């Protein structure tokens, strides 16, 4: 029995079976490379499910965490933490004037955004929040209610009231859905779990206009698209608009659990003392990590690399599309890339794993390829050649 098999045996006995797991047991990693417990190495083109956006164990992040762990890991939120203050300032400087609430995950960041919206609308009798079909906002009871996919809701009814789902990129559907009870609209600028569906410029601008006119809070869930992966620090910056509220998590901490809800000035004081809290939220340990992520992006010019490598990888995938008739479309923004293969993606993803390449599959037929922002041409050439080999055999 291999070392990995022994771990899998323990999982089968002691860990709740809530995930479909691939038979891989990583032990260490760096950048786009990951080694399993049996000693085999893999090229990771979906590091940490978009958490390790600047690559696994980035040295700046690893050192910041190690240093902070020996100094002060946690401060309760009834005191002040210098690192939380500095991180809040940094996020505001990179986005828009406002204030931050710190949480520990994407779902929690979205919960904060939704509670902010509910509180804002409460005295006017407004509480409805419009979200999109094929969206994904997390797995708390509130966020499965917000998410526009039946598969996450099934079996957990009754759900939280007040969410309406409409088709994405359909401004008429939005206009129709808005009513006197609507307080907010929440969506991802790119639906990643939904299969890499990209908001159009028109949709974003029209939505922004409508929200301003009707005093509706525009919430963008940038949990997966934030922190540089699109070539801009935040995806909304590609559209020339500013949301009212933005949520972040995944790669914000470079590997440690952190979430953030960013509210612009008009909404920054809606949540007052006693209305919302998180015990772990914004601890010195995770804030030190997130500050190091911002530092790494700047120091190593990772936004530029993301843009360049995004174009390079997309071109290569377009090449595969020409070669294999079954591939329907390649959709990409920076290093957020989806390849609609038109056949079962799970088989392809599993064969890539066998060949030493980690990717992901969303919505059954869409390969999700999101290498770290530090990725090189050499990595890309290797990954595409593995994928090419796998595709040639289907
Ligand atoms: C992953 C994700 C979430 C949920 O984040 P968790 O940290 O798993 O709670 C929410 N929204 C989007 C867009 C995501 O990609």
PDB file of C-alpha atoms in Angstrom, residues 96-99 116 183-185 207-208 211-212 215-220 241-247 261-268:
ATOM      1  CA  UNK A  96     -11.994  52.498  -4.101  1.00  0.00           C
ATOM      2  CA  UNK A  97     -12.538  54.793  -1.085  1.00  0.00           C
ATOM      3  CA  UNK A  98     -14.400  52.926   1.636  1.00  0.00           C
ATOM      4  CA  UNK A  99     -13.970  50.481   4.504  1.00  0.00           C
ATOM      5  CA  UNK A 116     -24.943  45.008   4.903  1.00  0.00           C
ATOM      6  CA  UNK A 183     -32.123  46.316  -2.207  1.00  0.00           C
ATOM      7  CA  UNK A 184     -29.143  44.797  -4.030  1.00  0.00           C
ATOM      8  CA  UNK A 185     -27.877  42.857  -6.993  1.00  0.00           C
ATOM      9  CA  UNK A 207     -26.194  47.516 -14.343  1.00  0.00           C
ATOM     10  CA  UNK A 208     -24.059  50.185 -12.719  1.00  0.00           C
ATOM     11  CA  UNK A 211     -28.269  50.551  -9.532  1.00  0.00           C
ATOM     12  CA  UNK A 212     -27.317  54.212  -9.130  1.00  0.00           C
ATOM     13  CA  UNK A 215     -30.584  53.133  -5.030  1.00  0.00           C
ATOM     14  CA  UNK A 216     -29.775  49.442  -5.442  1.00  0.00           C
ATOM     15  CA  UNK A 217     -26.480  48.198  -4.020  1.00  0.00           C
ATOM     16  CA  UNK A 218     -24.217  46.707  -6.669  1.00  0.00           C
ATOM     17  CA  UNK A 219     -22.285  43.867  -5.051  1.00  0.00           C
ATOM     18  CA  UNK A 220     -19.529  42.180  -7.040  1.00  0.00           C
ATOM     19  CA  UNK A 241     -17.029  51.056 -13.333  1.00  0.00           C
ATOM     20  CA  UNK A 242     -16.905  50.879  -9.547  1.00  0.00           C
ATOM     21  CA  UNK A 243     -19.148  48.571  -7.537  1.00  0.00           C
ATOM     22  CA  UNK A 244     -20.721  49.601  -4.218  1.00  0.00           C
ATOM     23  CA  UNK A 245     -19.513  46.499  -2.454  1.00  0.00           C
ATOM     24  CA  UNK A 246     -16.875  43.953  -3.436  1.00  0.00           C
ATOM     25  CA  UNK A 247     -16.027  40.671  -1.776  1.00  0.00           C
ATOM     26  CA  UNK A 261     -16.041  42.680   2.279  1.00  0.00           C
ATOM     27  CA  UNK A 262     -15.183  46.091   0.830  1.00  0.00           C
ATOM     28  CA  UNK A 263     -17.875  48.780   0.948  1.00  0.00           C
ATOM     29  CA  UNK A 264     -17.596  52.148  -0.690  1.00  0.00           C
ATOM     30  CA  UNK A 265     -18.003  55.328   1.360  1.00  0.00           C
ATOM     31  CA  UNK A 266     -21.779  55.580   1.061  1.00  0.00           C
ATOM     32  CA  UNK A 267     -22.182  52.115   2.626  1.00  0.00           C
ATOM     33  CA  UNK A 268     -19.082  51.897   4.800  1.00  0.00           C
TER      34      UNK A 268
END
